[in-house]
mmCIF file of C-alpha atoms in Angstrom:
data_model
loop_
_atom_site.group_PDB
_atom_site.id
_atom_site.type_symbol
_atom_site.label_atom_id
_atom_site.label_comp_id
_atom_site.label_asym_id
_atom_site.label_seq_id
_atom_site.Cartn_x
_atom_site.Cartn_y
_atom_site.Cartn_z
ATOM 1 C CA UNK A 2 81.529 69.656 151.821
ATOM 2 C CA UNK A 3 78.640 67.204 151.711
ATOM 3 C CA UNK A 4 78.587 65.100 148.560
ATOM 4 C CA UNK A 5 76.860 62.113 146.996
ATOM 5 C CA UNK A 6 78.548 60.184 144.193
ATOM 6 C CA UNK A 7 76.787 57.699 141.953
ATOM 7 C CA UNK A 8 78.298 55.144 139.627
ATOM 8 C CA UNK A 9 78.239 54.256 136.867
ATOM 9 C CA UNK A 10 77.078 57.463 135.192
ATOM 10 C CA UNK A 11 75.335 55.468 132.496
ATOM 11 C CA UNK A 12 74.631 51.854 131.717
ATOM 12 C CA UNK A 13 73.189 49.998 128.735
ATOM 13 C CA UNK A 14 71.909 46.455 129.267
ATOM 14 C CA UNK A 15 69.579 43.982 127.575
ATOM 15 C CA UNK A 16 66.200 42.918 128.863
ATOM 16 C CA UNK A 17 66.534 40.208 131.486
ATOM 17 C CA UNK A 18 69.910 41.383 132.768
ATOM 18 C CA UNK A 19 70.503 42.245 136.420
ATOM 19 C CA UNK A 20 72.018 45.630 137.240
ATOM 20 C CA UNK A 21 73.577 47.096 140.360
ATOM 21 C CA UNK A 22 73.714 50.848 140.838
ATOM 22 C CA UNK A 23 76.046 52.366 143.392
ATOM 23 C CA UNK A 24 75.779 55.396 145.640
ATOM 24 C CA UNK A 25 78.495 56.550 148.037
ATOM 25 C CA UNK A 26 78.271 59.568 150.292
ATOM 26 C CA UNK A 27 80.283 61.841 152.523
ATOM 27 C CA UNK A 28 78.009 63.987 154.644
ATOM 28 C CA UNK A 29 77.747 65.356 158.123
ATOM 29 C CA UNK A 30 74.564 64.659 160.078
ATOM 30 C CA UNK A 31 73.167 61.771 158.035
ATOM 31 C CA UNK A 32 69.460 61.074 158.489
ATOM 32 C CA UNK A 33 68.457 58.805 155.609
ATOM 33 C CA UNK A 34 69.288 57.753 152.053
ATOM 34 C CA UNK A 35 66.697 57.723 149.311
ATOM 35 C CA UNK A 36 66.476 56.297 145.809
ATOM 36 C CA UNK A 37 64.315 57.867 143.112
ATOM 37 C CA UNK A 38 63.504 56.985 139.506
ATOM 38 C CA UNK A 39 63.261 59.876 137.075
ATOM 39 C CA UNK A 40 61.840 59.488 133.601
ATOM 40 C CA UNK A 41 60.641 62.511 131.709
ATOM 41 C CA UNK A 42 59.250 64.532 134.579
ATOM 42 C CA UNK A 43 59.561 64.485 138.341
ATOM 43 C CA UNK A 44 61.509 61.931 140.371
ATOM 44 C CA UNK A 45 59.324 59.175 141.783
ATOM 45 C CA UNK A 46 60.178 57.657 145.136
ATOM 46 C CA UNK A 47 61.559 54.110 145.310
ATOM 47 C CA UNK A 48 63.156 53.487 148.719
ATOM 48 C CA UNK A 49 64.135 55.216 151.926
ATOM 49 C CA UNK A 50 66.908 53.595 153.969
ATOM 50 C CA UNK A 51 67.852 54.544 157.494
ATOM 51 C CA UNK A 52 69.405 51.392 158.995
ATOM 52 C CA UNK A 53 72.435 49.417 157.870
ATOM 53 C CA UNK A 54 72.085 45.908 156.543
ATOM 54 C CA UNK A 55 68.312 45.814 156.160
ATOM 55 C CA UNK A 56 67.309 45.129 152.581
ATOM 56 C CA UNK A 57 64.220 46.818 151.212
ATOM 57 C CA UNK A 58 62.427 45.162 148.308
ATOM 58 C CA UNK A 59 59.729 46.169 145.888
ATOM 59 C CA UNK A 60 59.106 43.677 143.114
ATOM 60 C CA UNK A 61 62.283 43.353 141.056
ATOM 61 C CA UNK A 62 63.981 46.240 142.847
ATOM 62 C CA UNK A 63 65.901 46.024 146.098
ATOM 63 C CA UNK A 64 68.247 48.263 148.008
ATOM 64 C CA UNK A 65 70.534 48.105 151.014
ATOM 65 C CA UNK A 66 72.533 50.616 153.026
ATOM 66 C CA UNK A 67 75.961 50.286 154.652
ATOM 67 C CA UNK A 68 76.406 53.153 157.119
ATOM 68 C CA UNK A 69 79.887 52.040 158.103
ATOM 69 C CA UNK A 70 81.270 52.114 154.560
ATOM 70 C CA UNK A 71 78.940 54.992 153.576
ATOM 71 C CA UNK A 72 77.315 53.514 150.510
ATOM 72 C CA UNK A 73 74.123 52.018 149.172
ATOM 73 C CA UNK A 74 73.286 49.822 146.200
ATOM 74 C CA UNK A 75 70.141 49.540 144.141
ATOM 75 C CA UNK A 76 69.589 46.202 142.402
ATOM 76 C CA UNK A 77 67.207 45.610 139.541
ATOM 77 C CA UNK A 78 66.697 41.994 138.465
ATOM 78 C CA UNK A 79 65.179 40.769 135.186
ATOM 79 C CA UNK A 80 65.313 44.284 133.732
ATOM 80 C CA UNK A 81 62.593 45.470 131.364
ATOM 81 C CA UNK A 82 62.541 48.337 128.856
ATOM 82 C CA UNK A 83 60.261 50.207 131.259
ATOM 83 C CA UNK A 84 63.133 50.343 133.739
ATOM 84 C CA UNK A 85 64.966 52.765 131.428
ATOM 85 C CA UNK A 86 65.338 55.990 133.394
ATOM 86 C CA UNK A 87 67.731 58.042 135.470
ATOM 87 C CA UNK A 88 68.099 56.634 138.998
ATOM 88 C CA UNK A 89 68.844 59.274 141.603
ATOM 89 C CA UNK A 90 70.373 58.750 145.012
ATOM 90 C CA UNK A 91 69.840 61.417 147.674
ATOM 91 C CA UNK A 92 70.972 61.775 151.259
ATOM 92 C CA UNK A 93 68.750 63.567 153.742
ATOM 93 C CA UNK A 94 70.610 65.447 156.448
ATOM 94 C CA UNK A 95 69.378 66.028 159.997
ATOM 95 C CA UNK A 96 68.690 69.618 158.921
ATOM 96 C CA UNK A 97 66.113 68.151 156.475
ATOM 97 C CA UNK A 98 68.183 69.270 153.480
ATOM 98 C CA UNK A 99 68.708 66.779 150.674
ATOM 99 C CA UNK A 100 71.924 66.256 148.719
ATOM 100 C CA UNK A 101 71.453 64.579 145.337
ATOM 101 C CA UNK A 102 73.917 62.642 143.230
ATOM 102 C CA UNK A 103 74.197 63.169 139.477
ATOM 103 C CA UNK A 104 72.227 60.006 138.795
ATOM 104 C CA UNK A 105 72.820 56.824 136.801
ATOM 105 C CA UNK A 106 71.220 56.775 133.359
ATOM 106 C CA UNK A 107 70.001 53.246 132.653
ATOM 107 C CA UNK A 108 68.914 52.126 129.202
ATOM 108 C CA UNK A 109 67.418 48.678 128.788
ATOM 109 C CA UNK A 110 67.383 47.352 125.223
ATOM 110 C CA UNK A 111 64.674 44.971 124.007
ATOM 111 C CA UNK B 8 49.550 59.355 147.171
ATOM 112 C CA UNK B 9 51.402 62.653 147.075
ATOM 113 C CA UNK B 10 49.529 65.715 145.810
ATOM 114 C CA UNK B 11 51.883 68.494 144.859
ATOM 115 C CA UNK B 12 51.140 70.775 141.955
ATOM 116 C CA UNK B 13 53.279 73.137 139.957
ATOM 117 C CA UNK B 14 52.178 75.762 137.461
ATOM 118 C CA UNK B 15 52.879 76.575 134.759
ATOM 119 C CA UNK B 16 54.280 73.350 133.316
ATOM 120 C CA UNK B 17 56.100 75.229 130.573
ATOM 121 C CA UNK B 18 56.957 78.914 130.255
ATOM 122 C CA UNK B 19 58.788 80.728 127.463
ATOM 123 C CA UNK B 20 59.322 84.400 128.225
ATOM 124 C CA UNK B 21 61.601 87.300 127.352
ATOM 125 C CA UNK B 22 64.564 88.643 129.277
ATOM 126 C CA UNK B 23 63.832 91.135 132.051
ATOM 127 C CA UNK B 24 60.328 89.883 132.904
ATOM 128 C CA UNK B 25 59.233 89.139 136.440
ATOM 129 C CA UNK B 26 58.225 85.486 136.829
ATOM 130 C CA UNK B 27 56.476 83.601 139.607
ATOM 131 C CA UNK B 28 56.454 79.807 139.604
ATOM 132 C CA UNK B 29 53.667 78.355 141.706
ATOM 133 C CA UNK B 30 53.839 75.298 143.941
ATOM 134 C CA UNK B 31 51.026 73.984 146.122
ATOM 135 C CA UNK B 32 50.616 70.805 148.142
ATOM 136 C CA UNK B 33 47.466 69.451 149.747
ATOM 137 C CA UNK B 34 49.089 67.094 152.256
ATOM 138 C CA UNK B 35 49.758 69.627 155.016
ATOM 139 C CA UNK B 36 53.503 68.955 154.786
ATOM 140 C CA UNK B 37 55.631 71.320 156.840
ATOM 141 C CA UNK B 38 58.774 71.256 154.699
ATOM 142 C CA UNK B 39 58.921 72.468 151.110
ATOM 143 C CA UNK B 40 61.801 72.755 148.652
ATOM 144 C CA UNK B 41 62.732 74.246 145.285
ATOM 145 C CA UNK B 42 65.328 72.557 143.085
ATOM 146 C CA UNK B 43 66.881 73.563 139.785
ATOM 147 C CA UNK B 44 67.802 70.816 137.352
ATOM 148 C CA UNK B 45 69.518 71.274 133.989
ATOM 149 C CA UNK B 46 69.137 68.451 131.422
ATOM 150 C CA UNK B 47 71.148 65.389 132.432
ATOM 151 C CA UNK B 48 72.422 67.064 135.576
ATOM 152 C CA UNK B 49 71.784 66.647 139.282
ATOM 153 C CA UNK B 50 69.177 68.492 141.306
ATOM 154 C CA UNK B 51 70.476 71.601 143.047
ATOM 155 C CA UNK B 52 68.646 72.933 146.096
ATOM 156 C CA UNK B 53 67.934 76.649 145.710
ATOM 157 C CA UNK B 54 65.434 77.338 148.524
ATOM 158 C CA UNK B 55 63.660 75.467 151.280
ATOM 159 C CA UNK B 56 61.238 76.103 154.104
ATOM 160 C CA UNK B 57 60.638 74.400 157.462
ATOM 161 C CA UNK B 58 57.157 75.863 157.788
ATOM 162 C CA UNK B 59 55.106 79.044 157.625
ATOM 163 C CA UNK B 60 57.262 82.202 157.683
ATOM 164 C CA UNK B 61 60.441 80.109 157.377
ATOM 165 C CA UNK B 62 62.635 80.371 154.265
ATOM 166 C CA UNK B 63 66.252 79.341 153.766
ATOM 167 C CA UNK B 64 68.682 79.590 150.873
ATOM 168 C CA UNK B 65 70.010 76.344 149.467
ATOM 169 C CA UNK B 66 73.425 75.419 148.175
ATOM 170 C CA UNK B 67 73.063 76.858 144.690
ATOM 171 C CA UNK B 68 73.380 80.613 144.429
ATOM 172 C CA UNK B 69 70.131 81.887 143.035
ATOM 173 C CA UNK B 70 68.702 85.260 142.085
ATOM 174 C CA UNK B 71 65.238 84.064 143.025
ATOM 175 C CA UNK B 72 63.199 84.619 146.177
ATOM 176 C CA UNK B 73 60.524 82.560 147.912
ATOM 177 C CA UNK B 74 57.788 83.114 150.466
ATOM 178 C CA UNK B 75 55.827 80.802 152.770
ATOM 179 C CA UNK B 76 52.780 82.643 154.012
ATOM 180 C CA UNK B 77 50.585 79.535 153.982
ATOM 181 C CA UNK B 78 51.524 75.926 154.691
ATOM 182 C CA UNK B 79 50.332 74.690 151.315
ATOM 183 C CA UNK B 80 51.866 77.365 149.099
ATOM 184 C CA UNK B 81 55.558 78.023 148.280
ATOM 185 C CA UNK B 82 55.958 80.311 145.245
ATOM 186 C CA UNK B 83 59.317 81.081 143.617
ATOM 187 C CA UNK B 84 59.875 84.522 142.083
ATOM 188 C CA UNK B 85 62.479 85.754 139.605
ATOM 189 C CA UNK B 86 62.431 89.573 139.621
ATOM 190 C CA UNK B 87 64.209 89.920 136.271
ATOM 191 C CA UNK B 88 64.576 86.794 134.176
ATOM 192 C CA UNK B 89 67.804 86.127 132.275
ATOM 193 C CA UNK B 90 68.764 83.413 129.756
ATOM 194 C CA UNK B 91 70.931 81.801 132.472
ATOM 195 C CA UNK B 92 67.692 81.056 134.362
ATOM 196 C CA UNK B 93 66.619 78.627 131.630
ATOM 197 C CA UNK B 94 66.195 75.291 133.396
ATOM 198 C CA UNK B 95 63.690 72.926 134.963
ATOM 199 C CA UNK B 96 62.423 73.909 138.403
ATOM 200 C CA UNK B 97 61.130 71.158 140.696
ATOM 201 C CA UNK B 98 59.144 71.719 143.859
ATOM 202 C CA UNK B 99 59.017 69.100 146.610
ATOM 203 C CA UNK B 100 57.520 68.648 150.054
ATOM 204 C CA UNK B 101 57.893 66.323 153.012
ATOM 205 C CA UNK B 102 56.607 65.839 156.528
ATOM 206 C CA UNK B 103 58.978 65.680 159.466
ATOM 207 C CA UNK B 104 56.704 64.806 162.373
ATOM 208 C CA UNK B 105 55.604 61.465 160.915
ATOM 209 C CA UNK B 106 59.101 59.999 161.057
ATOM 210 C CA UNK B 107 60.568 58.326 157.988
ATOM 211 C CA UNK B 108 58.683 60.059 155.202
ATOM 212 C CA UNK B 109 60.242 60.648 151.764
ATOM 213 C CA UNK B 110 60.261 63.851 149.818
ATOM 214 C CA UNK B 111 57.574 64.008 147.096
ATOM 215 C CA UNK B 112 57.990 66.007 143.899
ATOM 216 C CA UNK B 113 55.732 68.002 141.630
ATOM 217 C CA UNK B 114 55.927 67.552 137.858
ATOM 218 C CA UNK B 115 58.172 70.577 137.436
ATOM 219 C CA UNK B 116 58.157 73.828 135.462
ATOM 220 C CA UNK B 117 60.327 73.955 132.376
ATOM 221 C CA UNK B 118 61.423 77.573 131.983
ATOM 222 C CA UNK B 119 62.982 79.079 128.854
ATOM 223 C CA UNK B 120 64.180 82.680 128.856
ATOM 224 C CA UNK B 121 64.766 84.174 125.418
#
């Protein structure tokens, strides 16, 4: 059965801290791995990763994929209260279906 | 910028009613999806479509049905709503022919069945 597991389930940090969120997967027919940020409404897209070892960056956020060990990490440096959200990891299969993890709930305290 | 719209945003309705949740996208995406998400829980795929006249059931057993008569429109119908259908329903779309394109989400419909 295809599955995506995220850890930790929740995390509380102070502003300025650096956090690392983990996503491991066991799927057949992997196509890509995606990270989303979800606040009150719909998930908003952060990164799509298809190749191992190539870091993607956007401001204070970065992510990398390891297709051999079947995991990805999402790093957030110098966290701000606006980073508080649920971070979702999803794997896209070659059938174009998406498998989502349960998410990591991040709370950043001022 | 993704343009995908869901209506209504919120719906509170009694048991036994027929409900249709609307989803439209203006990007010409071929693939569309419906997810169900309970508070604090993961997204579960309930239906998806590869294109016009294509519909597939997802991994979560659902008493809903979908149709895809037009590229831009992917409505979800519950023939007889029950309290167990109370949840948030998210619609998404993506394009396959452009290569690495992420899935984009609508703002969701929060459904409460009394």
